[in-house]
Amino acid sequence: MPLYCDVAVPVPLEMVFTYAIGDIDPVVGGRVLVPFRNLRLVGMVTALHDNPPSVKAKPILTVMDASPVMDAKLISLGEWIAHYYLATIGEVYRTMIPLAAEVRQAWAYSITEGGLEALHDSAVIGSSRRSKLSVDDMMLEYEVLNHLADSEPVREQTLRSATGAKKELLAGMVRKKWVTREDISALRDASRTVRIAVMTNGISGETESSGRKLNANQEVLLVALTCAGGRQSVEELNRLLVPRSTLGTLVKRGLVNIVEEAAEFHYAKVIAKSPLDFDLNRQQVAALAHVNTAVDSRRFSVSLLHGVTGSGKTAVYLSAMQRILAAGRSAILLVPEIGLTPAAAANLHRIFGEEVAILHSGLSNDERAEQWHRIHRGEARMVVGTRSAVFAPVKDLALIVVDEEHDTSYKQEETPRYNARDVAVMRGKLNDAAVVLGSATPSLESFQNAKREKYTLIELTQRVEDRPLPEVELVDMRAEYQLTGKDEIFSRRLIEEVTDRLAKGEQAIILLNRRGYSAVVLCRSCGESMQCKNCAIAMTHHKGSPRLECHYCGYKIPVPHVCPKCSSEHIYFLGTGSEKVEERLHAAFPTARIGRLDRDTVRGRHDFERMLNQLNSGEIDLLVGTQMIAKGHDIHGVTLVGVVGADFALGFPDFRAAERTFQLLTQVAGRAGRGNTPGKVILQTFYPEHYAIQFATKHDFNGFAEKELQFRRWMHYPPFTAIANVLVRSDKSDRAMRWAGEIGKFFEQTRLEGVRVMGPAAAPLSKLKRDYRYHFVMKAQSREKMNAALKQMLQYTAEHEIPRTNLVVDMDALSLL
């Protein structure tokens, strides 16, 4: 039995930590609960050995897994992610294993000698009076110390319930060294169960022999149970208008038993035709044959499936997955947004039944753990989910499909900052699996790889059943203003077309890629705009709440009646968001049934599912929304798409602005005409001559890609160079500036062959979530040289005591904000 094990813990340190094994039995690839400083953390065992560390090794607290939860290939994938994206291996493994539900986070508080002295000397109130605490807080401190004085360590929840103290007050007492806080986190059972009430067979006999009659409430419950077949969940029975104690009385009388059973998982019920309801056309058959050949070869391959919107890419994916399941192998289907998961999961569940598992952040921690274990046990071989599903522990992986592979949602914006599309390619390589990247508007990186024949290009140029692509009509909003003299949201042509479609009983979608009611709130007297206190960004006005909200940090304030700077009452609201568009549509079309789809109306997966079902069933005539409505939805009743202000992004300081605009316009245009009636798109723009707009009106991806790639080549941007964004941040402006200057000196003094560094400069968002931000943009012809340069920089920052948590290294950055 080895004496020690190395454990990767989720902290921003480039090392693993050695722990003593004792009399327990950890396994490589399994998880353990370990002490780390004053915390208890879940780590991954990376090695077993007999080599003692230079300091005394702490013992492992608990072994969580008797067998590995990650196989050798997943461990290798984690190591590659850590190396490529310059993340610590512990943070990578935490991301790959979504089992946080299996540890219950808990803290306990104990009184210190200093706390006892403060209590006994009545120094609490005196000391507090010299502080900025209120009288109520002084008394709360006394209550906390008094509660802790005669007892063992007390759990935080118990202490807060007994005294009414809040976390902030307890944190202040820790800083005063009156109390200590200890991490007492422990394992918990994450199995989801439901309590079921089951009728017994002794109802009539019991009432006759004892003479005890049922009261009205008891009869209500028993009738409800009888109608439900003799069994019903306790949660459902509690919704009846009877006291909850009634059920307990029935249990005591032996008329009902309560049993616990495994909770069922909710699969979406999306009202839509299955993609497999149609016969595959010639191009789809050829594409499917190519994918099947790649899978059967059991060799790594990457194919780019470039198909116009409505060409039936999903049917190709699902047909290939059917064949894989029949062969006893596994597949993963990635979709970019949680909103797309209900439809994708519904299709897979309809075809594959209980062989399907779902993984995405919209699930509860317990639900994610349940789904993950089903996959790990081999009970589910078809997996659908968002970016984290790329790590699903499937057995005998045959195929990974990345749908809408161009979508920026595949890039994680926190450590580790991986791109699931690229991780899927690497996982396919490690597993000798086929990878299919699908999109109507592929990323230029993937398209260039196909041009270089690094990927195989498969094209679907025709829509299913030879349906025509929608006609796109441009409306120049500059000319519209000159003709009407009014600054309107909707052009006359858009109003005409919507009126016509509604009269015919058809549906329409209106896209405005901006949430809220007004984008900017300012004072007409002094010009002051309402800025977020945490971020260097204007707050957005939401009329329904009403509130001003920062869409970056979530900070909210009531709508001011006077200017906070000059007290003027002349508050002015500028700009348009989806909430205002919905209001104006109600005014223009008072009899239409109108829905809105954005982050304010969709709080969870059930909200999205409900809205899509209403649209599919014809309960909604007009749907207004942000880019959430542009991605992958197959609504056959939609014949008109109106685009309002989707060209805003062309003014952003982002070299990908044209590509993102083209992708958004093409994707949303593709929602029209997917049924039997041809579709039309009214595209309102202030930049009708821009090449991204022009190519989008023609559905001409190849033309756009050729022109944009030419610009990228001239300016040395991806896909012709590697790019990284290095961000320096701190809640102190002078400290962030000093650290940025230190790193700037390193880049000036170090010869980095083949790497160009621009900066330091204030980031476009110079303050975000209370942090002041400076950044460097780095370009290199080779990712190996870029990686080496970044590692040198990180070593330099460690030597100069610049905390790793204050640095963000974003390899292959999609945003330079």
XYZ file of C-alpha atoms in Angstrom, residues 95-503:
409
model
C -14.698 21.842 -14.483
C -14.649 18.388 -16.061
C -16.400 16.629 -13.145
C -19.750 18.363 -12.378
C -20.335 16.658 -9.025
C -20.421 19.606 -6.617
C -23.719 18.266 -5.266
C -21.903 15.406 -3.560
C -20.252 17.726 -1.043
C -22.285 19.826 1.383
C -20.469 23.098 2.020
C -20.677 24.056 5.694
C -18.890 26.284 8.198
C -18.667 26.227 11.978
C -17.810 29.082 14.367
C -15.999 28.968 17.703
C -15.296 31.697 20.227
C -11.662 32.687 20.807
C -9.886 33.855 23.976
C -10.237 37.384 22.630
C -13.960 36.847 22.191
C -14.336 35.556 25.749
C -12.468 38.566 27.105
C -14.661 40.915 25.062
C -17.761 39.181 26.380
C -16.775 38.992 30.029
C -15.327 42.499 30.206
C -18.427 43.935 28.491
C -16.050 45.282 25.845
C -18.385 44.335 23.033
C -20.537 47.436 23.272
C -17.651 49.740 24.091
C -15.539 48.474 21.229
C -18.489 48.528 18.873
C -19.326 52.128 19.774
C -15.888 53.130 18.599
C -16.611 51.340 15.318
C -19.188 52.200 12.713
C -21.619 49.491 13.816
C -25.233 50.325 14.606
C -26.674 49.653 18.057
C -28.535 46.642 16.617
C -25.268 45.191 15.300
C -23.590 45.733 18.678
C -26.299 43.699 20.341
C -26.030 41.013 17.645
C -22.304 40.658 18.304
C -23.074 40.179 21.981
C -25.706 37.558 21.100
C -23.244 35.664 18.895
C -20.510 35.611 21.541
C -22.976 34.626 24.238
C -24.307 31.767 22.060
C -20.785 30.453 21.385
C -19.454 30.869 24.950
C -20.673 27.598 26.440
C -20.739 25.247 23.483
C -18.743 23.334 20.942
C -18.273 24.808 17.434
C -21.671 25.861 16.062
C -22.729 25.459 12.426
C -23.182 28.761 10.623
C -26.823 28.118 9.757
C -27.642 27.246 13.367
C -25.813 30.314 14.651
C -27.538 32.658 12.213
C -30.961 31.183 12.978
C -30.423 31.514 16.736
C -29.036 35.069 16.714
C -30.194 36.703 13.478
C -26.605 37.571 12.552
C -25.748 37.998 8.876
C -22.639 36.759 7.065
C -21.139 40.264 6.947
C -21.336 40.663 10.710
C -19.783 37.237 11.312
C -16.977 38.067 8.859
C -16.290 41.265 10.845
C -16.050 39.285 14.069
C -13.564 36.915 12.421
C -11.440 39.926 11.425
C -11.542 41.148 15.065
C -10.349 37.679 16.100
C -13.283 37.223 18.436
C -14.415 34.095 16.622
C -12.832 31.585 14.247
C -14.443 29.984 11.230
C -13.758 26.352 10.297
C -14.695 24.508 7.103
C -16.679 21.391 8.069
C -17.803 20.421 4.563
C -18.706 16.744 4.240
C -20.044 14.250 1.738
C -23.755 14.073 1.028
C -26.051 11.790 -0.916
C -26.963 13.656 -4.113
C -29.588 11.116 -5.181
C -32.892 12.781 -6.033
C -35.847 11.131 -4.363
C -39.562 11.851 -4.109
C -41.943 10.919 -1.266
C -44.939 8.903 -2.482
C -48.189 8.385 -0.563
C -49.569 4.861 -1.152
C -53.042 3.710 -0.050
C -53.251 0.524 2.017
C -55.965 -2.127 1.679
C -57.479 -1.674 5.152
C -59.602 1.431 4.706
C -63.125 -0.013 4.910
C -62.252 -2.580 7.593
C -60.602 -0.030 9.838
C -63.518 2.377 9.699
C -66.118 -0.352 10.358
C -64.344 -2.080 13.277
C -63.291 1.022 15.129
C -66.280 3.144 14.289
C -63.940 6.021 13.506
C -65.217 7.848 10.490
C -63.158 9.855 8.073
C -63.513 13.616 8.298
C -63.980 15.786 5.209
C -60.266 16.588 4.779
C -59.259 12.943 5.041
C -61.885 11.991 2.486
C -60.512 14.640 0.077
C -57.035 13.109 0.279
C -58.246 9.540 -0.117
C -60.435 10.449 -3.095
C -57.433 12.175 -4.691
C -55.315 9.067 -4.086
C -58.029 6.790 -5.497
C -58.288 8.908 -8.663
C -54.522 8.717 -9.025
C -54.557 4.908 -8.919
C -53.772 4.571 -5.217
C -50.470 6.448 -5.224
C -49.524 10.085 -5.545
C -46.515 12.230 -4.648
C -46.685 14.016 -1.303
C -45.807 17.245 -3.084
C -48.925 16.961 -5.262
C -51.158 16.126 -2.279
C -49.800 19.139 -0.376
C -51.203 21.368 -3.091
C -54.747 20.383 -2.159
C -56.678 22.773 0.071
C -56.427 20.647 3.215
C -54.089 20.935 6.228
C -50.775 19.150 5.763
C -51.284 17.363 9.075
C -54.193 15.438 7.508
C -51.818 13.181 5.589
C -49.890 12.442 8.768
C -53.137 11.425 10.470
C -53.938 8.989 7.670
C -50.433 7.491 8.012
C -50.905 7.029 11.779
C -54.235 5.293 11.200
C -52.569 2.885 8.767
C -54.620 4.016 5.795
C -51.647 5.438 3.882
C -47.954 4.580 3.736
C -45.196 6.994 2.740
C -42.365 5.563 0.633
C -39.342 7.201 -0.994
C -38.586 6.516 -4.647
C -36.071 7.830 -7.174
C -37.304 11.059 -8.750
C -38.015 11.045 -12.462
C -35.992 13.305 -14.747
C -37.991 15.853 -16.721
C -37.412 15.591 -20.450
C -38.680 18.487 -22.510
C -41.918 18.060 -24.412
C -41.365 20.306 -27.398
C -44.228 20.493 -29.904
C -42.332 20.145 -33.180
C -41.805 17.708 -35.988
C -38.868 15.376 -35.644
C -36.046 16.060 -38.127
C -36.334 12.404 -39.093
C -39.951 12.790 -40.245
C -38.587 13.642 -43.707
C -36.793 11.424 -46.200
C -33.147 12.404 -46.583
C -32.367 14.067 -49.896
C -29.391 13.227 -52.095
C -27.005 15.659 -50.360
C -28.042 14.490 -46.883
C -27.559 10.836 -47.877
C -24.047 11.639 -49.139
C -23.223 13.571 -45.954
C -24.505 10.725 -43.770
C -22.480 8.186 -45.741
C -19.349 10.248 -45.158
C -19.988 10.475 -41.401
C -20.738 6.745 -41.164
C -17.529 5.898 -43.005
C -15.535 8.124 -40.646
C -17.132 6.454 -37.608
C -16.605 2.925 -38.950
C -12.914 3.565 -39.614
C -12.345 4.053 -35.856
C -9.788 6.704 -36.726
C -9.716 10.332 -35.715
C -11.205 12.668 -38.314
C -12.809 16.117 -38.376
C -15.515 17.097 -40.873
C -17.017 20.532 -41.353
C -20.680 20.144 -42.305
C -21.495 23.464 -43.965
C -25.201 23.505 -44.740
C -27.491 26.435 -45.444
C -30.184 27.112 -42.850
C -32.955 24.540 -43.126
C -30.803 22.057 -45.069
C -31.376 19.246 -42.547
C -28.047 19.070 -40.729
C -29.800 17.806 -37.579
C -31.289 14.880 -39.507
C -27.772 13.861 -40.561
C -26.535 14.031 -36.953
C -29.423 11.993 -35.560
C -29.271 9.370 -38.296
C -25.576 8.845 -37.609
C -26.251 8.602 -33.866
C -29.006 6.008 -34.445
C -26.520 3.803 -36.230
C -23.914 4.307 -33.486
C -26.370 3.314 -30.762
C -27.338 0.183 -32.714
C -23.639 -0.741 -32.786
C -23.422 -0.411 -28.986
C -21.214 2.683 -29.074
C -21.636 6.259 -27.784
C -21.991 9.798 -29.155
C -22.073 13.369 -27.848
C -24.118 16.201 -29.372
C -23.110 19.721 -28.294
C -25.441 22.688 -28.721
C -24.410 26.272 -27.925
C -27.242 27.491 -25.685
C -29.409 26.014 -22.936
C -32.346 27.273 -24.981
C -31.541 24.819 -27.766
C -31.191 21.894 -25.379
C -34.949 21.234 -24.836
C -35.575 20.722 -28.565
C -32.402 18.680 -29.054
C -33.083 16.581 -25.951
C -36.715 16.054 -26.956
C -35.643 14.785 -30.386
C -33.073 12.425 -28.892
C -35.448 11.160 -26.193
C -38.113 10.528 -28.848
C -35.630 8.461 -30.864
C -33.363 6.897 -28.242
C -35.565 6.733 -25.127
C -33.759 6.244 -21.826
C -30.397 5.967 -23.590
C -30.232 9.797 -23.568
C -28.590 11.976 -20.908
C -28.604 15.750 -20.679
C -25.802 17.938 -19.292
C -25.978 21.713 -19.006
C -25.815 24.481 -16.411
C -29.595 24.890 -16.290
C -29.906 21.655 -14.315
C -29.726 21.625 -10.549
C -26.520 20.265 -9.022
C -28.347 17.084 -8.027
C -29.768 16.633 -11.539
C -26.335 17.106 -13.136
C -24.782 14.572 -10.768
C -27.560 12.080 -11.546
C -27.144 12.468 -15.310
C -23.346 12.266 -15.059
C -23.481 9.006 -13.083
C -25.945 7.494 -15.580
C -23.416 8.187 -18.324
C -20.515 6.893 -16.247
C -22.355 3.652 -15.490
C -23.061 3.148 -19.198
C -26.842 3.562 -18.817
C -26.907 6.485 -21.280
C -24.806 6.394 -24.441
C -26.305 9.387 -26.266
C -25.428 12.701 -24.583
C -26.764 16.140 -25.467
C -25.706 19.342 -23.761
C -23.870 22.618 -23.792
C -20.103 23.084 -23.706
C -19.421 21.108 -20.485
C -21.028 18.018 -22.064
C -17.827 17.594 -24.082
C -16.398 15.989 -20.911
C -19.199 13.399 -20.565
C -17.628 10.081 -19.428
C -19.188 7.956 -22.184
C -17.938 4.478 -22.986
C -16.529 3.693 -26.459
C -16.935 7.196 -27.888
C -17.594 7.060 -31.641
C -18.799 10.538 -32.610
C -18.808 14.116 -31.299
C -21.087 16.599 -33.059
C -20.659 20.329 -32.415
C -23.794 22.006 -33.743
C -23.605 25.745 -34.591
C -19.857 25.356 -34.150
C -19.264 29.065 -34.805
C -21.162 30.155 -31.697
C -19.221 32.124 -29.074
C -21.127 30.347 -26.275
C -18.710 27.448 -26.667
C -15.953 29.649 -25.189
C -15.913 29.643 -21.406
C -15.381 33.112 -19.924
C -13.867 31.918 -16.667
C -10.914 29.711 -15.781
C -10.246 27.373 -17.544
C -11.090 29.504 -20.628
C -11.490 26.605 -23.019
C -13.370 26.503 -26.313
C -15.566 23.383 -26.351
C -15.296 23.150 -30.148
C -11.512 22.827 -29.982
C -11.676 20.554 -26.937
C -14.072 18.322 -28.894
C -11.490 18.038 -31.665
C -8.769 17.077 -29.168
C -11.033 14.575 -27.418
C -11.839 13.010 -30.776
C -8.115 12.684 -31.422
C -7.461 11.018 -28.052
C -10.391 8.601 -28.547
C -9.915 7.841 -32.285
C -13.419 9.225 -32.808
C -15.062 11.150 -35.623
C -15.810 14.838 -35.006
C -18.428 16.748 -37.016
C -18.599 20.546 -36.823
C -21.880 21.844 -38.221
C -22.990 25.355 -39.146
C -24.640 27.470 -41.830
C -22.056 30.166 -40.998
C -18.851 28.371 -39.938
C -16.216 30.219 -37.968
C -13.441 31.458 -40.217
C -10.978 29.335 -38.233
C -12.871 26.137 -39.081
C -13.502 27.217 -42.661
C -9.809 27.933 -43.182
C -8.928 24.505 -41.757
C -11.295 22.997 -44.331
C -9.688 25.040 -47.114
C -6.289 23.728 -46.033
C -7.786 20.191 -46.059
C -7.037 19.776 -42.375
C -10.799 19.181 -42.061
C -13.019 17.504 -44.638
C -15.634 19.878 -46.062
C -19.185 18.521 -46.520
C -21.696 20.920 -48.072
C -25.494 20.974 -48.048
C -26.512 23.696 -50.484
C -30.254 22.906 -50.661
C -32.996 23.185 -48.079
C -35.074 20.163 -47.132
C -37.760 19.380 -49.742
C -36.152 21.970 -52.055
C -37.674 24.857 -50.103
C -36.299 28.213 -51.250
C -34.087 30.369 -49.067
C -35.982 33.447 -47.862
C -35.884 36.615 -49.930
C -34.032 39.398 -48.097
C -35.123 43.000 -48.590
C -32.856 45.806 -47.339
C -34.348 48.946 -45.817
C -31.946 51.898 -45.543
C -32.968 53.581 -42.281
C -31.075 56.745 -43.231
C -33.303 57.189 -46.269
C -36.334 56.220 -44.158
C -35.620 59.097 -41.785
C -35.141 61.573 -44.644
C -38.514 60.575 -46.136
C -40.578 60.458 -42.949
C -38.741 62.936 -40.729
C -39.298 60.550 -37.804
C -36.889 58.370 -35.882
C -39.004 55.219 -35.787
C -38.099 51.710 -34.630
C -39.993 50.038 -37.481
C -39.791 50.983 -41.135
C -42.949 51.318 -43.216
C -42.025 48.180 -45.180
C -41.710 46.127 -42.006
C -45.103 47.318 -40.756
C -46.658 46.476 -44.130
C -45.167 42.980 -44.207
C -46.141 42.168 -40.609
C -49.682 43.371 -41.272
C -49.897 41.160 -44.348
C -48.559 38.050 -42.565
C -50.887 38.467 -39.604
C -53.850 38.840 -41.968
